[in-house]
Amino acid sequence: MNSNYLIELEHVTRLYGTVIGVNDFNAQLKPGAYGLLGPNGAGKSTLLSLLTGQLVPTRGTVRVLGESPRNNSRLMRKIGFCPGYEGLYATTTGLDWVTLLLQLHGVRWRPARERAADCLALVGMSNDMKRPISTYSRGMRQRTKLAQAIAHEPTLLFLDEPFSGLDPIGRAEMTDVLNDWIGLGNSLIIASHVLHEIEALTDSFLLICGGRLLASGTASEVNELLFDSPSEIEVDCAEPYRLASVLMENELAVSASIEQNSHGTDTVRLKTLHAGQLWIQLSGIITKNGFTVTRVKSADDSLQTLFNSLLKIHRGEI
Amino acid sequence: MNSMLAVFRFEMNRILTPGRAFWWVVVAAFPVVIMLLMTNYIQFPPGARVTQQNISTMFTIALYFVAPTISCMLGGLLIAAPAVASELEQHSWVYLAVRPNGLFYLILGKYLVAVVWAASATLVGVTAAVAVADAENQIAAATAMEEQPSVAAHEQQSSRQRDQPYTNATGTLPGIVRSSEVLVAMAGLATLSACSYSALYIMLGTVFHRRAMVLCVAYTAGVELFLGFFPAVINRFTIQYRLRTLLFDWTTQSEQFRQSRVLEFVASDESVFAQIMWLISCIAVFLAITLVSVQVREFTSASETDV
């Protein structure tokens, strides 16, 4: 039963009827902090449900800390889970709720209450913990959810969109709490569709889309993977037609469209199959041809485009 | 045990709301209101000869039907039936599911709450209802007003009145005689009924959690209240049959009722011990099915994930 891995997923597939939640997922993660990154509907929450034993894989095996998580009370003592949805009791106070969940770990009422109060204070809820949850803001509920997840001092924490509903100050505070948590040698798996939320905690990513693991590694490794993938680039230029013509002659762009801006300049939107090559050669072409360029940016820097490209790579379409 | 009591205490605090308290009062008041209506508004046809023991038997059966039966059913339906469905609907299920044996303690804690809620409301209701329908007191009060007899004479008169034909008169109808015997019997029946029906409803509500309340009401009407009173072997498989047998064993009925063939069809001739063991077995089976169900089944749906 002993394993050096935090998580082992072998050919894990989970179907909801005919809908695929997770598709032939393979991963072996060593202890540490990982970001589970993917757009909405990617299968992040399904994966977390599999890892916390809420769901059984249709095919494949799931092991967490070397054990199967399904109905495993010993493992449940070692993990904490903060789901993406709320599910808090409206009429109960945050303190009573966290106390109950601690008591379910076998802690007696008084120490459970003291520990619950400490954890709620840690997430910035010391002034509001004795109010009914129905009076909490969304941010307060997120903090309370985090408190219940860490109250029993687990070694592995699963967080599903924990920053949802938090204001910038709240995000910074929660990031600090989680960084401290990681600093204590604990492990963390955080699911989000916002890259910079995860970057503040870890540079190890698992990128998933359509229930598949598309890529894993550090941010620079993922960028390297995307270096020569299809992309769109916008260039604000005084001579848009000539620029588009030159780039297409050099086979750096496969299509171009030109838009007139209200402030006088034109924008060339270029579609390329080899973004890396275009970025390398673009400055030379501009200088050589004497173009006046006021702005260059990636037109599709959204995460969804990144995932679409990765999905195409995964399917062998590129 | 600590975890189960934690759930029990937490859930008891949660149900102490004005809305739930109102329903508790309604359930407790139900048998009292029925007894008051019976005492004040039932009238026999002019000249009908009915013994006081017959009236007492009628009141006892009616009290059994409204208190350990209907009141306990209502209590179980309100608390036990939605035990799992309510957690799933408000998405609070997962917080308990990721605790060591969290669902096990959740079910047992909620079951205890349902039993305490239903049994307490029924016991309060039964006590008040028996007080309302206490024929001994009514007879004693009436006699004292008429002739102020000695205690011995009162006992003799009460005994005579029990056996003599009772001709209806205007005014309050004498209700239950041997009220202390009825009260003890009803308390026992209420406790067994609350335990049995709460276990039944928590099982049905867990196995069929998407339509928990509808199914529990349909089962109650179709099986417990229809088949349970159906004069055939099928009624032996209902909780109602066992409780009814205990009622007839623990209370005294009129001679006329005893001699009728009704008991052959609606009650068992097996011992009290057998009936209680049968009910305890039912409770154990219902709870076991519930606990196995929450361990084996997946209650997390695709709608709770982002797929």
XYZ file of C-alpha atoms in Angstrom:
625
model
C 0.000 0.000 0.000
C 2.972 2.320 0.449
C 3.596 4.575 -2.490
C 5.893 7.467 -3.192
C 3.223 9.061 -5.267
C 0.661 11.541 -4.089
C -1.725 10.526 -6.807
C -1.722 7.706 -9.342
C -4.260 7.604 -12.129
C -4.098 4.726 -14.572
C -6.292 4.857 -17.669
C -9.047 6.488 -15.643
C -12.268 6.988 -17.548
C -15.500 8.217 -16.063
C -18.749 8.271 -18.011
C -22.027 9.953 -17.054
C -24.293 7.858 -19.242
C -23.016 8.730 -22.681
C -21.214 11.886 -21.571
C -17.493 11.565 -20.901
C -16.353 13.252 -17.715
C -12.775 12.001 -17.684
C -11.230 10.199 -20.626
C -8.313 7.737 -20.319
C -6.488 9.893 -17.802
C -2.981 8.850 -16.780
C -0.893 10.702 -14.220
C 1.586 10.034 -11.444
C 2.233 12.969 -9.171
C 4.838 13.223 -6.451
C 3.973 15.166 -3.278
C 3.783 18.903 -3.899
C 1.430 21.574 -5.168
C -0.284 21.215 -8.526
C -2.651 23.346 -10.512
C -5.411 21.586 -12.376
C -6.063 23.975 -15.205
C -8.844 23.730 -17.739
C -11.816 25.583 -19.153
C -15.341 25.095 -17.818
C -16.540 21.570 -18.539
C -13.007 20.224 -18.867
C -13.541 17.538 -16.243
C -11.677 19.146 -13.332
C -14.464 18.656 -10.799
C -15.104 15.101 -11.995
C -11.436 14.369 -11.478
C -11.580 15.820 -7.954
C -14.701 13.744 -7.230
C -12.794 10.644 -8.350
C -9.805 11.584 -6.211
C -11.964 12.135 -3.112
C -13.857 8.873 -3.607
C -17.204 10.454 -4.442
C -17.194 8.778 -7.808
C -15.877 5.426 -8.953
C -14.068 5.347 -12.299
C -15.927 3.556 -15.069
C -12.544 2.185 -16.113
C -9.052 2.386 -14.654
C -7.713 2.822 -11.140
C -7.364 5.807 -8.833
C -4.943 5.842 -5.936
C -4.427 8.711 -3.514
C -1.495 8.472 -1.095
C -1.206 4.859 -2.233
C -4.785 3.927 -1.390
C -8.094 3.672 -3.178
C -10.151 6.659 -2.019
C -13.603 5.035 -2.254
C -15.129 4.466 1.216
C -11.672 4.754 2.755
C -12.116 6.307 6.180
C -8.379 6.115 6.935
C -7.575 8.149 3.843
C -10.335 10.660 4.608
C -8.417 11.659 7.736
C -5.491 12.689 5.543
C -7.321 14.700 2.901
C -9.275 17.939 2.908
C -11.733 18.944 0.229
C -13.180 22.312 -0.687
C -15.745 21.774 -3.467
C -16.630 24.297 -6.145
C -20.245 24.670 -5.095
C -21.367 26.110 -1.752
C -23.671 23.688 0.017
C -23.543 25.412 3.395
C -26.422 25.309 5.881
C -28.084 28.723 5.882
C -29.313 28.811 9.476
C -26.137 27.454 11.043
C -23.187 29.571 12.123
C -19.830 29.023 10.464
C -18.359 28.045 13.821
C -21.020 25.389 14.503
C -20.611 23.923 11.039
C -16.831 23.631 11.139
C -17.108 22.230 14.684
C -19.495 19.496 13.489
C -17.204 18.522 10.619
C -14.278 18.312 13.017
C -16.313 16.160 15.400
C -16.886 13.749 12.524
C -13.121 13.189 12.645
C -13.573 11.971 16.197
C -12.525 15.223 17.897
C -14.487 15.970 21.079
C -16.747 19.017 21.182
C -14.595 21.459 23.163
C -11.293 20.926 21.338
C -13.226 20.805 18.057
C -14.789 24.163 18.810
C -11.434 25.709 19.727
C -9.768 24.319 16.602
C -12.696 25.469 14.415
C -12.422 28.988 15.849
C -8.657 29.023 15.168
C -9.118 27.913 11.562
C -11.879 30.413 10.918
C -9.659 33.144 12.366
C -6.839 31.981 10.087
C -8.990 32.597 7.011
C -10.145 35.978 8.306
C -13.524 34.998 9.717
C -12.913 35.725 13.402
C -15.484 38.540 13.530
C -18.210 36.724 11.637
C -17.906 33.076 12.659
C -20.821 33.272 15.114
C -23.270 34.705 12.591
C -25.635 32.472 10.566
C -24.128 31.493 7.228
C -27.143 32.998 5.430
C -25.743 36.446 6.324
C -22.316 35.730 4.787
C -21.095 37.225 1.541
C -19.815 34.869 -1.147
C -16.252 35.596 -0.139
C -17.011 34.743 3.497
C -18.514 31.453 2.404
C -15.400 30.638 0.412
C -13.261 31.334 3.465
C -15.511 29.172 5.650
C -15.252 26.349 3.113
C -11.477 26.605 3.194
C -11.528 26.562 7.014
C -13.470 23.276 7.091
C -11.036 21.760 4.600
C -7.925 22.504 6.647
C -9.372 22.228 10.158
C -8.494 18.553 10.672
C -4.913 19.184 9.471
C -4.885 16.998 6.381
C -1.693 16.387 4.430
C -3.365 16.717 1.040
C -5.830 19.415 0.144
C -8.148 19.424 -2.888
C -9.524 22.841 -3.793
C -12.043 23.422 -6.558
C -12.151 27.066 -7.699
C -11.335 28.400 -4.219
C -10.912 32.004 -5.357
C -14.349 32.229 -6.895
C -16.243 35.174 -5.404
C -13.275 36.632 -3.552
C -12.288 40.275 -3.959
C -8.629 41.091 -4.764
C -7.738 41.523 -1.087
C -9.463 38.244 -0.250
C -7.595 36.488 -3.065
C -4.273 37.811 -1.794
C -5.088 36.734 1.772
C -6.176 33.271 0.693
C -3.094 32.929 -1.498
C -0.960 33.719 1.557
C -2.810 31.129 3.649
C -2.342 28.480 0.958
C 1.307 29.371 0.387
C 1.896 28.973 4.135
C 0.088 25.653 3.929
C 2.338 24.457 1.115
C 5.363 25.797 2.985
C 4.603 23.408 5.845
C 5.300 20.515 3.491
C 1.678 19.731 2.711
C 0.396 18.870 -0.728
C -2.224 20.733 -2.675
C -4.246 20.173 -5.819
C -6.081 23.282 -6.916
C -8.517 23.334 -9.830
C -9.187 26.562 -11.639
C -9.776 27.966 -15.098
C -7.819 31.128 -14.269
C -4.092 30.689 -14.894
C -2.772 33.510 -12.752
C -4.672 32.256 -9.689
C -2.703 29.038 -9.854
C 0.583 30.664 -10.826
C 0.599 32.474 -7.483
C 0.688 29.093 -5.716
C 2.592 26.703 -7.935
C 4.322 26.417 -11.277
C 3.332 22.774 -11.753
C 0.302 22.428 -13.971
C -1.931 19.704 -15.277
C -3.777 21.029 -18.282
C -6.994 19.183 -18.995
C -9.726 19.662 -21.555
C -12.512 17.379 -22.700
C -11.682 15.058 -19.831
C -8.178 14.440 -21.172
C -4.798 15.331 -19.776
C -3.373 17.519 -22.510
C -0.101 18.542 -20.955
C 1.679 18.709 -17.646
C 4.736 20.440 -16.332
C 5.876 23.925 -15.448
C 4.669 27.097 -17.124
C 7.812 27.315 -19.256
C 7.411 23.694 -20.360
C 3.850 24.365 -21.423
C 4.922 27.505 -23.294
C 7.586 25.461 -25.054
C 4.951 23.005 -26.121
C 2.878 25.808 -27.554
C 5.810 27.456 -29.295
C 5.062 26.042 -32.720
C 1.341 25.645 -32.441
C -1.313 27.526 -34.456
C -2.142 30.975 -33.247
C -3.525 34.360 -34.188
C -1.524 37.575 -34.015
C -2.726 41.167 -34.308
C -0.410 43.848 -35.708
C -1.334 47.571 -35.820
C 0.436 48.889 -38.896
C 0.342 51.877 -41.302
C 0.707 49.589 -44.359
C -1.471 46.617 -43.533
C -1.899 45.214 -47.054
C 1.845 45.152 -47.779
C 2.648 43.586 -44.381
C 0.064 40.840 -44.913
C 1.394 40.204 -48.407
C 5.015 39.897 -47.238
C 4.144 37.509 -44.415
C 2.073 35.285 -46.662
C 4.769 35.255 -49.330
C 7.189 34.005 -46.662
C 4.605 31.331 -45.615
C 4.523 32.717 -42.091
C 0.767 33.334 -42.203
C -1.977 31.268 -43.818
C -4.630 33.985 -43.779
C -4.957 37.663 -42.970
C -7.828 40.061 -42.367
C -7.605 43.805 -42.026
C -9.747 45.983 -39.775
C -9.843 49.771 -39.758
C -9.538 51.291 -36.293
C -11.292 54.472 -35.196
C -7.961 56.142 -34.346
C -6.628 55.930 -37.910
C -4.330 52.911 -37.924
C -5.287 49.523 -39.330
C -5.038 46.177 -37.617
C -3.852 43.083 -39.459
C -5.137 39.878 -37.945
C -2.846 37.059 -39.001
C -3.516 33.359 -38.650
C -0.391 31.215 -38.496
C 0.353 27.514 -38.177
C 3.819 28.172 -36.746
C 3.519 30.929 -34.153
C 7.077 30.497 -32.936
C 8.581 31.014 -36.381
C 6.413 34.076 -36.949
C 7.482 35.654 -33.658
C 11.172 35.040 -34.473
C 11.039 36.460 -37.983
C 8.490 39.255 -37.509
C 10.902 41.884 -36.157
C 13.358 41.247 -39.016
C 10.654 41.591 -41.645
C 9.400 44.837 -40.087
C 12.902 46.326 -40.052
C 13.845 45.102 -43.512
C 10.679 46.465 -45.149
C 10.514 49.649 -43.102
C 6.999 49.082 -41.784
C 5.657 51.392 -39.107
C 4.224 49.091 -36.448
C 2.597 50.548 -33.327
C 1.376 47.390 -31.630
C 1.857 43.607 -31.794
C -0.155 41.223 -29.675
C -1.380 37.687 -29.595
C -5.036 37.856 -30.611
C -6.031 34.676 -28.878
C -4.385 34.665 -25.506
C -7.467 33.244 -23.866
C -7.072 29.961 -22.085
C -9.707 28.327 -24.264
C -7.586 28.889 -27.393
C -4.574 27.474 -25.658
C -6.572 24.397 -24.741
C -7.997 24.068 -28.240
C -4.468 24.034 -29.631
C -3.364 21.460 -27.080
C -6.397 19.339 -27.837
C -5.516 19.374 -31.541
C -1.946 18.361 -30.687
C -3.317 15.601 -28.467
C -5.549 14.298 -31.254
C -2.646 14.390 -33.724
C -4.371 16.982 -35.913
C -1.289 19.208 -35.829
C -20.571 7.365 19.145
C -19.147 10.867 19.568
C -19.607 11.513 15.853
C -23.185 10.229 15.854
C -24.098 12.366 18.863
C -22.426 15.336 17.165
C -24.717 14.909 14.157
C -27.694 14.401 16.479
C -26.977 17.579 18.426
C -26.286 19.586 15.284
C -29.467 18.392 13.582
C -31.556 18.983 16.701
C -30.332 22.578 16.749
C -31.121 22.911 13.057
C -34.727 21.737 13.459
C -35.406 24.045 16.385
C -36.796 26.656 14.057
C -40.235 28.324 14.344
C -41.428 26.427 11.268
C -40.416 23.005 12.557
C -41.681 23.876 16.072
C -45.058 24.721 14.563
C -45.255 21.281 12.938
C -44.215 19.629 16.195
C -47.133 21.370 17.939
C -49.487 20.364 15.106
C -48.449 16.701 15.408
C -48.764 16.808 19.215
C -52.131 18.556 19.067
C -53.596 16.185 16.491
C -54.688 13.377 18.883
C -55.922 15.901 21.433
C -58.170 17.578 18.898
C -59.519 14.232 17.698
C -60.278 13.132 21.285
C -61.990 16.441 22.007
C -64.113 16.095 18.894
C -65.022 12.512 19.779
C -65.845 13.365 23.364
C -68.041 16.299 22.475
C -69.595 15.539 19.113
C -70.121 11.763 18.740
C -73.729 10.886 19.289
C -75.310 7.471 19.208
C -78.764 6.984 17.715
C -81.541 7.536 20.266
C -82.090 4.419 22.302
C -78.832 2.761 21.259
C -77.461 0.524 24.006
C -73.705 0.812 24.181
C -71.627 -0.249 27.173
C -69.072 2.125 28.551
C -66.408 -0.526 27.900
C -67.408 -0.462 24.213
C -66.967 3.288 24.163
C -63.622 2.988 25.895
C -62.490 0.387 23.321
C -63.556 2.700 20.516
C -61.667 5.631 22.079
C -58.553 3.487 22.631
C -58.478 2.243 19.038
C -59.100 5.756 17.758
C -56.300 7.120 19.927
C -53.969 4.392 18.663
C -54.832 5.281 15.100
C -54.272 9.032 15.468
C -51.242 8.952 17.800
C -48.830 6.015 17.416
C -49.973 5.587 13.821
C -50.702 8.915 12.117
C -48.647 11.219 14.389
C -45.565 9.001 14.223
C -45.969 8.629 10.483
C -46.174 12.407 10.104
C -43.122 12.899 12.297
C -41.157 10.323 10.310
C -42.272 11.797 7.003
C -41.212 15.298 8.036
C -37.780 14.405 9.421
C -36.640 10.965 8.222
C -37.932 10.842 4.639
C -35.954 13.875 3.365
C -32.809 13.068 5.389
C -30.657 12.266 2.367
C -32.553 14.204 -0.309
C -32.217 17.499 1.595
C -28.435 17.095 1.906
C -28.132 16.291 -1.787
C -30.372 19.159 -2.863
C -28.410 21.757 -0.955
C -25.065 20.160 -1.954
C -23.987 19.736 1.675
C -23.607 15.986 1.166
C -20.005 16.080 -0.005
C -18.697 17.779 3.153
C -19.980 14.830 5.180
C -18.946 12.235 2.606
C -15.271 13.196 2.842
C -15.191 12.561 6.615
C -14.264 9.159 8.069
C -17.550 7.213 8.024
C -19.300 10.586 7.731
C -22.329 9.230 5.880
C -22.751 6.401 8.388
C -22.954 8.901 11.252
C -25.123 11.266 9.230
C -27.757 8.568 8.687
C -27.746 7.337 12.287
C -27.742 10.888 13.686
C -30.650 11.928 11.506
C -32.504 8.726 12.356
C -32.165 9.498 16.063
C -33.450 13.027 15.486
C -36.474 11.668 13.606
C -37.225 9.187 16.395
C -36.923 11.812 19.131
C -38.976 14.344 17.176
C -41.790 11.914 16.291
C -41.846 10.106 19.643
C -41.772 13.287 21.734
C -44.607 14.930 19.793
C -46.666 11.733 19.944
C -46.041 11.134 23.647
C -47.057 14.674 24.542
C -50.108 14.342 22.313
C -51.083 10.965 23.775
C -50.737 12.199 27.353
C -52.918 15.206 26.681
C -55.422 13.159 24.669
C -55.776 10.527 27.409
C -56.333 13.307 29.930
C -59.075 14.696 27.718
C -60.733 11.297 27.271
C -60.244 10.084 30.834
C -63.643 8.560 31.602
C -62.762 7.610 35.186
C -62.255 11.234 36.077
C -65.372 12.318 34.259
C -67.469 9.678 36.016
C -65.899 10.439 39.369
C -66.482 14.136 38.945
C -70.068 13.592 37.895
C -70.749 11.240 40.770
C -69.125 13.533 43.300
C -71.338 16.346 42.185
C -74.443 14.197 42.416
C -74.094 12.440 45.770
C -70.603 12.817 47.222
C -70.155 8.997 47.751
C -67.392 7.349 49.723
C -64.272 6.118 47.934
C -65.420 2.484 48.150
C -68.833 3.377 46.848
C -67.222 5.332 43.988
C -65.097 2.332 42.991
C -68.129 0.117 43.089
C -70.169 2.544 41.026
C -67.406 3.030 38.466
C -67.048 -0.708 38.100
C -70.784 -1.126 37.677
C -70.929 1.651 35.100
C -68.186 -0.001 33.031
C -70.221 -3.164 32.625
C -73.695 -1.717 32.428
C -75.150 -0.668 29.094
C -74.515 2.990 28.528
C -77.407 4.860 27.042
C -76.419 7.976 25.230
C -77.357 11.191 26.807
C -76.732 14.726 25.798
C -73.423 16.256 26.887
C -69.878 14.888 27.023
C -69.320 11.261 26.055
C -67.281 9.291 28.602
C -64.038 8.245 26.921
C -61.267 5.917 28.040
C -61.473 3.796 31.179
C -58.275 2.324 32.671
C -56.545 5.457 31.387
C -53.202 4.699 33.053
C -53.097 1.302 31.297
C -53.889 2.979 27.970
C -51.313 5.707 28.565
C -48.526 3.203 29.257
C -49.540 1.103 26.254
C -49.664 4.140 23.975
C -46.265 5.337 25.198
C -44.739 1.977 24.343
C -46.500 1.866 20.993
C -45.470 5.460 20.178
C -41.829 4.650 20.870
C -41.894 1.478 18.773
C -43.859 3.221 16.046
C -41.473 6.212 15.890
C -38.464 3.877 15.707
C -40.065 1.660 13.049
C -41.556 4.296 10.759
C -38.473 6.540 10.966
C -36.307 3.584 9.903
C -38.720 2.735 7.102
C -38.858 6.298 5.787
C -35.123 6.917 6.028
C -34.598 3.741 3.984
C -37.164 4.685 1.334
C -35.865 8.267 1.278
C -32.303 7.064 0.718
C -32.961 4.362 -1.847
C -35.364 6.576 -3.818
C -33.931 9.961 -2.886
C -35.139 11.764 -6.013
C -38.811 11.267 -5.078
C -38.387 10.594 -1.374
C -41.484 12.288 0.025
C -43.845 11.207 -2.754
C -42.735 7.602 -2.453
C -42.972 7.558 1.345
C -46.504 8.986 1.285
C -47.544 6.529 -1.451
C -46.035 3.604 0.464
C -47.750 4.685 3.675
C -51.143 5.002 2.008
C -50.852 1.880 -0.131
C -49.028 -0.552 2.114
C -49.311 0.529 5.745
C -52.804 2.003 5.693
C -54.453 -0.127 2.979
C -52.705 -3.493 2.940
C -52.035 -3.181 6.672
C -55.777 -3.311 7.298
C -56.513 -5.802 4.535
C -57.802 -9.026 6.109
C -55.301 -11.317 4.396
C -51.830 -12.743 4.976
C -50.261 -9.727 3.250
C -51.009 -7.494 6.256
C -48.559 -9.528 8.343
C -45.714 -7.853 6.452
C -46.600 -4.381 7.667
C -45.463 -2.474 10.738
C -49.093 -1.606 11.331
C -50.058 -5.256 11.885
C -47.430 -5.741 14.581
C -48.248 -2.507 16.381
C -51.946 -3.314 16.290
C -51.320 -6.745 17.777
C -49.409 -5.098 20.618
C -52.259 -2.639 21.139
C -54.773 -5.449 21.613
C -52.358 -7.270 23.896
C -51.555 -4.285 26.079
C -55.019 -2.785 26.451
C -58.358 -4.159 27.619
C -61.161 -4.366 25.102
C -64.844 -4.854 25.649
C -66.154 -8.397 25.777
C -68.237 -7.740 22.681
C -65.114 -6.689 20.722
C -63.136 -9.672 22.017
C -65.806 -12.083 20.867
C -66.057 -10.607 17.401
C -63.946 -12.172 14.631
C -62.233 -8.842 13.859
C -59.131 -9.726 15.855
C -58.544 -12.881 13.850
C -57.975 -10.819 10.737
C -56.297 -7.673 11.990
C -54.029 -8.962 14.762
C -51.627 -11.802 15.342
C -52.060 -14.470 18.010
C -48.282 -14.699 18.482
C -46.650 -13.460 21.685
C -45.744 -9.879 22.548
C -42.082 -10.884 22.453
C -42.485 -12.119 18.874
C -44.095 -8.844 17.810
C -41.342 -6.751 19.393
C -38.619 -8.925 17.876
C -40.326 -8.611 14.519
C -40.296 -4.800 14.790
C -36.672 -4.687 15.984
C -35.689 -6.909 13.058
C -37.486 -4.592 10.658
C -35.670 -1.554 12.098
C -32.315 -3.337 11.825
C -32.968 -4.398 8.218
C -34.205 -0.938 7.166
C -31.171 0.792 8.712
C -28.776 -1.781 7.276
C -30.188 -1.265 3.770
C -29.876 2.511 4.235
C -26.267 2.329 5.434
C -25.226 -0.075 2.695
C -26.950 2.124 0.130
C -25.036 5.271 1.125
C -21.768 3.359 1.081
C -22.291 1.614 -2.241
C -24.121 4.176 -4.346
C -22.724 7.334 -5.884
C -24.696 10.385 -4.928
C -22.489 12.905 -6.703
C -24.085 13.706 -10.029
C -22.757 15.268 -13.202
C -24.593 18.478 -12.291
C -22.357 18.845 -9.248
C -19.275 18.655 -11.377
C -18.580 20.980 -14.258
C -19.358 18.315 -16.855
